[in-house]
C-alpha cells in the first residue's frame, strides 16, 4: 500500500529546483504516485512611471512563456506530462494550496533554503505552504 497517491511539487525555477524535483520524483516512484509540478509567476500588474501608467502585460506573458519552457526542461527527465505541469499567476502560497486541493494532492513538496535571521522573520514560501496546508508538506533542504 502506498502512502501517497498524488505529489504536488512547487518549484521556483532556481538553480536548486533540480534538487527538489529529484526528491519528489523519488518519492513518487517509491509510492507509485502521480507527480505534478507547479511554478507560480507573481503578477506584475501595472507600474507607474511618473504620470503615465505602463502596461506590463507583455512582460508578464514573456515571464509565463519562459517559466513554461523551464518547467518543460525540468520535467523531461521524469516524463511528467504537459497536463501535470502548471504555471499559475498569483501569490505562491495561496496558489499552491488551491492547486493541491484542486488536484487532491496528498503531499506538497517545496524547496527550503533554511534561512536564518531577518530572512526567517520575513517568512518564506516553504514556511507559508507548511502552515496553511491541509495535507502533508515536505520541505527539501536545498544546497546553494
Short mmCIF file of C-alpha atoms in Angstrom, two decimals:
data_model
loop_
_atom_site.label_atom_id
_atom_site.label_comp_id
_atom_site.label_asym_id
_atom_site.label_seq_id
_atom_site.Cartn_x
_atom_site.Cartn_y
_atom_site.Cartn_z
CA UNK A 1 0.00 0.00 0.00
CA UNK A 2 1.42 3.37 -0.98
CA UNK A 3 1.45 6.24 1.44
CA UNK A 4 0.93 9.00 -1.16
CA UNK A 5 -1.12 8.94 -4.33
CA UNK A 6 -0.53 12.41 -5.77
CA UNK A 7 2.51 14.60 -5.08
CA UNK A 8 2.47 18.29 -5.98
CA UNK A 9 5.91 19.88 -6.25
CA UNK A 10 6.26 23.64 -6.06
CA UNK A 11 9.31 24.92 -7.94
CA UNK A 12 10.82 28.39 -8.02
CA UNK A 13 12.83 27.54 -11.15
CA UNK A 14 16.08 28.49 -9.45
CA UNK A 15 19.34 26.56 -9.82
CA UNK A 16 18.24 24.47 -6.83
CA UNK A 17 14.99 23.25 -8.44
CA UNK A 18 16.54 20.02 -9.76
CA UNK A 19 17.32 19.02 -6.16
CA UNK A 20 13.67 19.44 -5.22
CA UNK A 21 12.22 17.62 -8.21
CA UNK A 22 14.71 14.77 -7.75
CA UNK A 23 13.44 14.13 -4.19
CA UNK A 24 9.81 14.47 -5.26
CA UNK A 25 10.30 12.08 -8.19
CA UNK A 26 11.97 9.51 -5.93
CA UNK A 27 9.03 9.70 -3.52
CA UNK A 28 6.54 9.42 -6.37
CA UNK A 29 8.34 6.35 -7.72
CA UNK A 30 8.57 4.70 -4.29
CA UNK A 31 4.85 5.28 -3.69
CA UNK A 32 3.70 4.67 -7.26
CA UNK A 33 2.20 8.16 -7.04
CA UNK A 34 1.33 10.73 -9.67
CA UNK A 35 3.73 13.69 -9.77
CA UNK A 36 2.62 17.20 -10.68
CA UNK A 37 4.76 20.33 -10.87
CA UNK A 38 3.79 23.94 -10.30
CA UNK A 39 5.53 27.27 -10.67
CA UNK A 40 3.83 30.47 -9.58
CA UNK A 41 4.55 33.66 -11.50
CA UNK A 42 3.83 36.65 -9.31
CA UNK A 43 1.70 39.27 -11.09
CA UNK A 44 3.41 42.44 -12.30
CA UNK A 45 0.08 44.26 -12.93
CA UNK A 46 0.83 47.91 -13.59
CA UNK A 47 3.81 50.04 -12.79
CA UNK A 48 3.65 53.79 -12.88
CA UNK A 49 6.45 55.88 -14.31
CA UNK A 50 5.57 59.41 -13.38
CA UNK A 51 2.10 60.32 -14.60
CA UNK A 52 1.95 57.70 -17.34
CA UNK A 53 0.78 54.18 -16.48
CA UNK A 54 2.89 51.44 -18.07
CA UNK A 55 1.17 48.22 -19.09
CA UNK A 56 3.39 45.27 -18.20
CA UNK A 57 1.15 42.56 -19.67
CA UNK A 58 3.63 41.78 -22.47
CA UNK A 59 6.42 41.27 -19.93
CA UNK A 60 4.06 39.11 -17.82
CA UNK A 61 3.36 36.96 -20.90
CA UNK A 62 7.10 36.59 -21.53
CA UNK A 63 7.68 35.54 -17.92
CA UNK A 64 4.97 32.90 -18.25
CA UNK A 65 6.42 31.62 -21.54
CA UNK A 66 9.91 31.38 -20.06
CA UNK A 67 8.54 29.58 -16.98
CA UNK A 68 6.64 27.13 -19.18
CA UNK A 69 9.83 26.32 -21.10
CA UNK A 70 11.93 25.94 -17.94
CA UNK A 71 9.33 23.67 -16.34
CA UNK A 72 9.25 21.56 -19.51
CA UNK A 73 13.04 21.12 -19.33
CA UNK A 74 12.91 20.17 -15.63
CA UNK A 75 10.07 17.71 -16.23
CA UNK A 76 11.62 15.94 -19.23
CA UNK A 77 13.93 13.51 -17.36
CA UNK A 78 10.96 12.35 -15.27
CA UNK A 79 8.46 12.06 -18.16
CA UNK A 80 5.98 14.42 -16.49
CA UNK A 81 3.16 15.09 -18.92
CA UNK A 82 2.19 18.59 -20.04
CA UNK A 83 -1.13 18.40 -18.19
CA UNK A 84 0.77 17.72 -14.96
CA UNK A 85 2.89 20.89 -15.30
CA UNK A 86 1.18 24.02 -14.05
CA UNK A 87 2.14 27.68 -14.47
CA UNK A 88 -0.12 29.95 -12.44
CA UNK A 89 -0.10 33.72 -11.98
CA UNK A 90 -0.76 34.72 -8.38
CA UNK A 91 0.60 34.63 -4.85
CA UNK A 92 2.71 31.47 -4.40
CA UNK A 93 1.41 30.22 -1.04
CA UNK A 94 -2.28 30.66 -1.83
CA UNK A 95 -1.97 29.23 -5.33
CA UNK A 96 -0.06 26.15 -4.16
CA UNK A 97 -2.71 25.48 -1.51
CA UNK A 98 -5.53 25.95 -4.03
CA UNK A 99 -3.92 23.71 -6.64
CA UNK A 100 -3.17 20.99 -4.08
CA UNK A 101 -6.84 20.98 -3.12
CA UNK A 102 -8.00 21.03 -6.75
CA UNK A 103 -5.72 18.11 -7.69
CA UNK A 104 -6.44 16.21 -4.45
CA UNK A 105 -2.70 16.07 -3.82
CA UNK A 106 -1.84 14.36 -0.56
CA UNK A 107 1.75 15.65 -0.37
CA UNK A 108 3.23 19.02 -1.28
CA UNK A 109 7.00 19.17 -1.85
CA UNK A 110 8.82 22.51 -1.78
CA UNK A 111 12.42 23.63 -1.50
CA UNK A 112 13.78 25.35 1.58
CA UNK A 113 16.97 27.33 1.88
CA UNK A 114 16.96 27.17 5.69
CA UNK A 115 17.41 30.90 6.06
CA UNK A 116 18.08 32.47 9.41
CA UNK A 117 17.76 35.89 10.95
CA UNK A 118 15.89 38.59 9.02
CA UNK A 119 15.03 36.29 6.11
CA UNK A 120 13.42 33.88 8.59
CA UNK A 121 11.42 36.67 10.22
CA UNK A 122 10.13 37.82 6.86
CA UNK A 123 8.98 34.28 6.15
CA UNK A 124 9.35 32.14 3.07
CA UNK A 125 7.15 30.36 0.59
CA UNK A 126 8.05 27.00 2.16
CA UNK A 127 7.04 28.26 5.59
CA UNK A 128 3.78 29.68 4.25
CA UNK A 129 2.93 26.46 2.44
CA UNK A 130 3.64 24.42 5.56
CA UNK A 131 1.47 26.50 7.86
CA UNK A 132 -1.59 26.70 5.65
CA UNK A 133 -1.61 23.29 4.03
CA UNK A 134 -4.39 20.79 4.56
CA UNK A 135 -2.05 17.93 3.69
CA UNK A 136 1.49 16.76 4.37
CA UNK A 137 4.34 19.06 3.32
CA UNK A 138 7.93 18.06 2.69
CA UNK A 139 10.49 20.86 2.70
CA UNK A 140 13.58 19.72 0.84
CA UNK A 141 16.72 21.40 2.17
CA UNK A 142 18.50 22.69 -0.91
CA UNK A 143 22.21 23.33 -1.05
CA UNK A 144 23.18 26.67 -2.55
#
